[in-house]
């Protein structure tokens, strides 16, 4: 894999994880504020905001490598009317900007809660538009059958939510550990919110894993009956990269399936924090590596109809 392809892998995963984390965090904050009040919801979620911004910024910086010459970056958004790539870059910049603005307002408590919620909603819509644009860049390439498939937008959005849920779970655990080290007076209430949140995140992860495991065999079967070029992509996945393909499925099963199931069971009690924390970190890392491998395989399956 050359530097250009590697930058695409890192950027796409980082961007989708950032969007997913932002969406999941917004959902958790909404329900936590109604369960325990806005102050406790802020205490839970403000720390997690630290994990979203840097990841998105790193992804945007890495994506510049794909342009070859960074001077070409402004030109990449000049074809918004016809190019999904231009829209992807624009929505990426807008999402990063809106997300940073919301984080600043949230940390400094600038403006009313309603105003901050409006900014967060705008950032969330921009994030969804970013992931949709990323998927359409590949879905609208009929000359590459392996990419021009409904599996592309479905898996992009599934990856977005899966990585987002597990990243936020790990961030919440880290934030709670910080409260424990400071003997924060709100520790007991935060532990109860965390316990409920982790169980829901585990269920969400298991459900998303089920979607991926349904889509994958259907996608491969479709490749097998969609002509010689699609068959070539299938051959690349199974024969040339078969070991990586199997490793990715194993990592996803362990992280989003088995570890999330254990996390769901153990989070019923507030006495297993250390073990639950380990499971949350491990599940996130396993799935992150699995999705990085999956995105590498996505680009490695490239086979084009006609001359290059």
CSV table of C-alpha atoms in Angstrom, one decimal:
chain,number,residue,atom,x,y,z
A,1,UNK,CA,0.0,0.0,0.0
A,2,UNK,CA,1.4,3.4,-1.0
A,3,UNK,CA,1.2,6.6,1.2
A,4,UNK,CA,-1.8,7.9,-0.7
A,5,UNK,CA,-3.9,4.8,0.0
A,6,UNK,CA,-2.7,4.7,3.6
A,7,UNK,CA,-3.8,8.3,4.1
A,8,UNK,CA,-7.3,7.3,2.8
A,9,UNK,CA,-7.5,4.5,5.2
A,10,UNK,CA,-6.6,6.6,8.2
A,11,UNK,CA,-8.7,9.6,7.1
A,12,UNK,CA,-11.8,7.7,6.4
A,13,UNK,CA,-11.7,5.7,9.6
A,14,UNK,CA,-10.8,8.7,11.7
A,15,UNK,CA,-13.5,10.8,10.2
A,16,UNK,CA,-16.2,8.2,10.6
A,17,UNK,CA,-15.2,7.4,14.2
A,18,UNK,CA,-15.3,11.1,15.0
A,19,UNK,CA,-18.8,11.5,13.5
A,20,UNK,CA,-20.0,8.3,15.2
A,21,UNK,CA,-18.6,9.4,18.6
A,22,UNK,CA,-20.3,12.8,18.2
A,23,UNK,CA,-23.7,11.3,17.3
A,24,UNK,CA,-23.5,8.7,20.1
A,25,UNK,CA,-22.3,11.3,22.6
A,26,UNK,CA,-25.2,13.5,21.7
A,27,UNK,CA,-27.7,10.7,22.2
A,28,UNK,CA,-26.2,9.7,25.6
A,29,UNK,CA,-26.2,13.3,26.8
A,30,UNK,CA,-29.9,13.7,25.8
A,31,UNK,CA,-31.0,10.7,27.8
A,32,UNK,CA,-28.6,11.3,30.7
A,33,UNK,CA,-29.8,14.8,31.2
A,34,UNK,CA,-33.3,13.5,31.6
A,35,UNK,CA,-32.3,10.7,33.9
A,36,UNK,CA,-29.9,12.6,36.2
A,37,UNK,CA,-30.1,16.3,35.2
A,38,UNK,CA,-28.0,18.5,32.8
A,39,UNK,CA,-25.2,19.0,35.3
A,40,UNK,CA,-24.5,15.3,35.7
A,41,UNK,CA,-24.9,14.7,31.9
A,42,UNK,CA,-22.3,17.5,31.3
A,43,UNK,CA,-20.0,15.9,33.8
A,44,UNK,CA,-20.2,12.6,32.0
A,45,UNK,CA,-19.9,13.9,28.4
A,46,UNK,CA,-17.6,17.0,28.6
A,47,UNK,CA,-14.5,14.8,29.1
A,48,UNK,CA,-15.4,12.6,26.2
A,49,UNK,CA,-15.4,15.7,23.8
A,50,UNK,CA,-11.6,15.7,24.2
A,51,UNK,CA,-11.4,12.4,22.3
A,52,UNK,CA,-13.4,13.6,19.2
A,53,UNK,CA,-11.7,16.8,18.0
A,54,UNK,CA,-8.1,15.6,17.9
A,55,UNK,CA,-9.0,12.4,16.0
A,56,UNK,CA,-10.9,14.5,13.3
A,57,UNK,CA,-8.0,17.0,13.0
A,58,UNK,CA,-5.5,14.1,12.6
A,59,UNK,CA,-7.7,12.6,9.9
A,60,UNK,CA,-8.0,15.9,8.0
A,61,UNK,CA,-4.2,16.5,8.1
A,62,UNK,CA,-3.5,12.9,6.9
A,63,UNK,CA,-6.0,13.3,4.1
A,64,UNK,CA,-3.9,16.1,2.6
A,65,UNK,CA,-1.3,13.5,1.8
A,66,UNK,CA,-3.7,12.0,-0.6
A,67,UNK,CA,-3.7,15.2,-2.6
A,68,UNK,CA,0.0,14.8,-3.3
A,69,UNK,CA,0.7,18.5,-3.1
A,70,UNK,CA,-1.0,20.4,-0.2
A,71,UNK,CA,-1.2,23.5,-2.4
A,72,UNK,CA,-4.0,21.6,-4.3
A,73,UNK,CA,-6.2,21.5,-1.2
A,74,UNK,CA,-8.2,24.7,-2.0
A,75,UNK,CA,-8.9,23.4,-5.5
A,76,UNK,CA,-10.4,20.2,-4.1
A,77,UNK,CA,-13.6,22.0,-3.1
A,78,UNK,CA,-14.2,23.9,-6.3
A,79,UNK,CA,-16.5,21.4,-7.9
A,80,UNK,CA,-19.3,21.1,-5.3
A,81,UNK,CA,-22.0,20.9,-8.0
A,82,UNK,CA,-20.6,17.8,-9.6
A,83,UNK,CA,-18.1,16.2,-7.3
A,84,UNK,CA,-18.8,14.1,-4.3
A,85,UNK,CA,-15.1,14.3,-3.4
A,86,UNK,CA,-15.4,18.1,-3.2
A,87,UNK,CA,-18.5,17.7,-1.0
A,88,UNK,CA,-16.7,15.3,1.3
A,89,UNK,CA,-13.9,17.7,1.9
A,90,UNK,CA,-16.2,20.6,2.4
A,91,UNK,CA,-18.4,18.7,4.9
A,92,UNK,CA,-15.3,17.4,6.7
A,93,UNK,CA,-14.1,21.0,7.2
A,94,UNK,CA,-17.5,22.2,8.3
A,95,UNK,CA,-18.0,19.3,10.7
A,96,UNK,CA,-14.6,19.9,12.3
A,97,UNK,CA,-15.3,23.6,12.6
A,98,UNK,CA,-18.9,23.1,14.0
A,99,UNK,CA,-17.7,20.4,16.4
A,100,UNK,CA,-14.9,22.6,17.7
A,101,UNK,CA,-17.3,25.5,18.2
A,102,UNK,CA,-19.7,23.3,20.1
A,103,UNK,CA,-16.9,21.8,22.3
A,104,UNK,CA,-15.7,25.3,23.1
A,105,UNK,CA,-19.2,26.5,24.0
A,106,UNK,CA,-19.8,23.3,26.1
A,107,UNK,CA,-16.6,23.5,28.0
A,108,UNK,CA,-16.8,27.2,28.7
A,109,UNK,CA,-20.6,27.0,29.1
A,110,UNK,CA,-21.0,29.8,26.5
A,111,UNK,CA,-24.6,30.6,25.6
A,112,UNK,CA,-27.7,28.9,26.7
A,113,UNK,CA,-28.2,25.1,26.7
A,114,UNK,CA,-30.7,25.5,23.8
A,115,UNK,CA,-28.1,27.4,21.8
A,116,UNK,CA,-25.4,24.8,22.4
A,117,UNK,CA,-27.9,22.1,21.4
A,118,UNK,CA,-28.6,23.9,18.2
A,119,UNK,CA,-24.9,24.1,17.4
A,120,UNK,CA,-24.5,20.4,18.3
A,121,UNK,CA,-27.4,19.5,16.0
A,122,UNK,CA,-25.9,21.4,13.1
A,123,UNK,CA,-22.5,19.6,13.7
A,124,UNK,CA,-24.3,16.2,13.8
A,125,UNK,CA,-26.1,16.9,10.4
A,126,UNK,CA,-22.8,18.0,8.9
A,127,UNK,CA,-21.2,14.8,10.2
A,128,UNK,CA,-23.9,12.6,8.6
A,129,UNK,CA,-23.5,14.6,5.4
A,130,UNK,CA,-19.7,13.9,5.6
A,131,UNK,CA,-20.1,10.1,5.9
A,132,UNK,CA,-22.8,10.1,3.2
A,133,UNK,CA,-20.5,12.0,0.8
A,134,UNK,CA,-17.6,9.7,1.6
A,135,UNK,CA,-19.8,6.7,0.7
A,136,UNK,CA,-21.1,8.3,-2.5
A,137,UNK,CA,-17.6,9.0,-3.8
A,138,UNK,CA,-17.3,5.2,-4.2
A,139,UNK,CA,-20.9,4.2,-4.8
A,140,UNK,CA,-21.1,6.4,-7.9
A,141,UNK,CA,-18.2,4.6,-9.6
A,142,UNK,CA,-19.9,1.9,-11.7
A,143,UNK,CA,-16.5,1.1,-13.3
A,144,UNK,CA,-15.5,-0.4,-9.9
A,145,UNK,CA,-18.2,-2.9,-9.1
A,146,UNK,CA,-16.7,-3.8,-5.6
A,147,UNK,CA,-17.3,-0.2,-4.6
A,148,UNK,CA,-20.4,0.6,-6.5
A,149,UNK,CA,-22.6,-1.4,-4.2
A,150,UNK,CA,-25.2,-0.7,-1.5
A,151,UNK,CA,-22.7,-2.5,0.8
A,152,UNK,CA,-20.5,0.6,0.7
A,153,UNK,CA,-22.9,3.2,2.3
A,154,UNK,CA,-24.3,0.5,4.7
A,155,UNK,CA,-20.9,-0.5,6.0
A,156,UNK,CA,-19.6,3.1,6.1
A,157,UNK,CA,-22.5,4.1,8.4
A,158,UNK,CA,-22.3,0.9,10.4
A,159,UNK,CA,-18.6,1.5,11.0
A,160,UNK,CA,-19.3,5.1,12.0
A,161,UNK,CA,-21.7,4.1,14.7
A,162,UNK,CA,-19.8,1.0,15.9
A,163,UNK,CA,-16.5,2.8,16.3
A,164,UNK,CA,-18.4,5.8,17.8
A,165,UNK,CA,-20.1,3.7,20.4
A,166,UNK,CA,-17.0,1.9,21.5
A,167,UNK,CA,-14.8,5.0,21.4
A,168,UNK,CA,-17.3,6.8,23.7
A,169,UNK,CA,-17.5,3.8,26.0
A,170,UNK,CA,-13.7,3.9,26.4
A,171,UNK,CA,-13.8,7.7,26.9
A,172,UNK,CA,-16.5,7.5,29.5
A,173,UNK,CA,-14.5,4.9,31.4
A,174,UNK,CA,-11.4,7.1,31.3
A,175,UNK,CA,-13.5,10.0,32.5
A,176,UNK,CA,-14.9,8.0,35.4
A,177,UNK,CA,-11.4,6.9,36.4
A,178,UNK,CA,-10.4,10.5,36.5
A,179,UNK,CA,-13.3,11.3,38.9
A,180,UNK,CA,-12.3,8.3,41.1
A,181,UNK,CA,-8.8,9.6,41.4
A,182,UNK,CA,-10.1,13.0,42.5
A,183,UNK,CA,-12.7,11.5,44.9
A,184,UNK,CA,-15.3,13.6,43.2
A,185,UNK,CA,-18.5,14.0,45.3
A,186,UNK,CA,-20.6,13.1,42.2
A,187,UNK,CA,-18.9,9.7,41.9
A,188,UNK,CA,-21.8,7.5,42.9
A,189,UNK,CA,-24.2,9.2,40.5
A,190,UNK,CA,-21.7,9.1,37.7
A,191,UNK,CA,-21.2,5.4,38.3
A,192,UNK,CA,-24.9,4.7,38.0
A,193,UNK,CA,-25.1,6.7,34.7
A,194,UNK,CA,-21.9,5.0,33.4
A,195,UNK,CA,-23.3,1.5,34.3
A,196,UNK,CA,-26.5,2.1,32.3
A,197,UNK,CA,-24.7,3.8,29.4
A,198,UNK,CA,-22.2,1.0,29.0
A,199,UNK,CA,-24.9,-1.6,28.8
A,200,UNK,CA,-26.7,0.3,26.0
A,201,UNK,CA,-23.4,0.8,24.2
A,202,UNK,CA,-22.7,-2.9,24.4
A,203,UNK,CA,-26.2,-3.7,23.0
A,204,UNK,CA,-25.7,-1.2,20.2
A,205,UNK,CA,-22.3,-2.7,19.3
A,206,UNK,CA,-23.7,-6.2,19.2
A,207,UNK,CA,-26.6,-5.1,17.0
A,208,UNK,CA,-24.2,-3.3,14.6
A,209,UNK,CA,-22.0,-6.3,14.5
A,210,UNK,CA,-25.0,-8.4,13.5
A,211,UNK,CA,-25.6,-6.0,10.6
A,212,UNK,CA,-22.0,-6.3,9.4
A,213,UNK,CA,-22.1,-10.1,9.6
A,214,UNK,CA,-25.3,-10.1,7.5
A,215,UNK,CA,-24.1,-7.7,4.9
A,216,UNK,CA,-20.7,-9.3,4.4
A,217,UNK,CA,-21.8,-12.7,3.0
A,218,UNK,CA,-24.5,-11.1,0.9
A,219,UNK,CA,-21.9,-8.7,-0.5
A,220,UNK,CA,-19.5,-11.5,-1.3
A,221,UNK,CA,-22.3,-13.5,-3.0
A,222,UNK,CA,-23.2,-10.5,-5.0
A,223,UNK,CA,-19.5,-10.1,-6.2
A,224,UNK,CA,-19.5,-13.7,-7.2
A,225,UNK,CA,-22.4,-13.3,-9.7
A,226,UNK,CA,-21.8,-9.7,-10.9
A,227,UNK,CA,-19.3,-10.4,-13.7
A,228,UNK,CA,-15.6,-11.0,-14.1
A,229,UNK,CA,-14.4,-7.7,-12.7
A,230,UNK,CA,-16.5,-8.1,-9.5
A,231,UNK,CA,-15.2,-11.7,-9.4
A,232,UNK,CA,-11.7,-10.4,-9.6
A,233,UNK,CA,-12.3,-8.3,-6.5
A,234,UNK,CA,-13.8,-11.3,-4.7
A,235,UNK,CA,-10.7,-13.3,-5.6
A,236,UNK,CA,-8.5,-10.5,-4.2
A,237,UNK,CA,-10.4,-10.6,-0.9
A,238,UNK,CA,-10.5,-14.4,-0.5
A,239,UNK,CA,-7.3,-15.6,-2.1
A,240,UNK,CA,-4.7,-12.8,-1.9
A,241,UNK,CA,-5.9,-11.3,1.4
A,242,UNK,CA,-7.7,-14.2,2.9
A,243,UNK,CA,-5.7,-14.2,6.2
A,244,UNK,CA,-6.4,-10.5,6.7
A,245,UNK,CA,-10.0,-10.9,5.8
A,246,UNK,CA,-10.4,-13.7,8.4
A,247,UNK,CA,-8.4,-11.7,11.0
A,248,UNK,CA,-10.7,-8.7,10.6
A,249,UNK,CA,-13.8,-10.8,11.2
A,250,UNK,CA,-12.3,-12.4,14.2
A,251,UNK,CA,-11.3,-9.0,15.7
A,252,UNK,CA,-14.8,-7.7,15.1
A,253,UNK,CA,-16.4,-10.8,16.7
A,254,UNK,CA,-14.2,-10.6,19.8
A,255,UNK,CA,-14.5,-6.8,20.3
A,256,UNK,CA,-18.0,-5.9,19.2
A,257,UNK,CA,-19.5,-9.4,20.0
A,258,UNK,CA,-17.9,-11.3,22.8
A,259,UNK,CA,-16.3,-8.5,24.8
A,260,UNK,CA,-19.4,-6.3,24.5
A,261,UNK,CA,-21.5,-9.2,25.7
A,262,UNK,CA,-19.3,-9.6,28.7
A,263,UNK,CA,-19.4,-5.9,29.3
A,264,UNK,CA,-23.2,-5.9,29.1
A,265,UNK,CA,-23.4,-8.7,31.7
A,266,UNK,CA,-20.8,-7.3,34.1
A,267,UNK,CA,-22.1,-3.7,33.9
A,268,UNK,CA,-25.3,-4.9,35.7
A,269,UNK,CA,-23.3,-4.5,38.9
A,270,UNK,CA,-21.3,-1.5,40.1
A,271,UNK,CA,-18.7,-3.8,41.7
A,272,UNK,CA,-16.8,-4.8,38.5
A,273,UNK,CA,-15.5,-1.4,37.4
A,274,UNK,CA,-11.9,-2.5,36.8
A,275,UNK,CA,-12.9,-5.5,34.7
A,276,UNK,CA,-15.6,-3.6,32.8
A,277,UNK,CA,-13.0,-0.8,32.1
A,278,UNK,CA,-10.6,-3.4,30.7
A,279,UNK,CA,-13.3,-4.8,28.5
A,280,UNK,CA,-14.3,-1.4,27.2
A,281,UNK,CA,-10.8,-0.5,26.3
A,282,UNK,CA,-10.1,-3.9,24.7
A,283,UNK,CA,-13.3,-3.9,22.7
A,284,UNK,CA,-12.6,-0.5,21.3
A,285,UNK,CA,-9.0,-1.4,20.3
A,286,UNK,CA,-9.9,-4.7,18.8
A,287,UNK,CA,-12.7,-3.2,16.6
A,288,UNK,CA,-10.5,-0.2,15.7
A,289,UNK,CA,-7.8,-2.5,14.3
A,290,UNK,CA,-10.4,-4.7,12.7
A,291,UNK,CA,-12.0,-1.7,10.9
A,292,UNK,CA,-8.6,-0.4,9.8
A,293,UNK,CA,-7.9,-3.8,8.2
A,294,UNK,CA,-11.4,-3.8,6.7
A,295,UNK,CA,-10.8,-0.4,5.1
A,296,UNK,CA,-7.5,-1.6,3.8
A,297,UNK,CA,-9.3,-4.5,2.2
A,298,UNK,CA,-11.8,-2.2,0.8
A,299,UNK,CA,-9.1,-0.4,-1.2
A,300,UNK,CA,-7.2,-3.6,-1.9
A,301,UNK,CA,-10.3,-5.0,-3.6
A,302,UNK,CA,-10.0,-2.4,-6.4
A,303,UNK,CA,-10.7,-3.9,-9.8
A,304,UNK,CA,-11.9,-1.7,-12.6
A,305,UNK,CA,-13.9,-2.4,-15.8
A,306,UNK,CA,-11.9,-1.4,-18.8
A,307,UNK,CA,-8.4,0.1,-19.0
A,308,UNK,CA,-6.9,2.0,-16.0
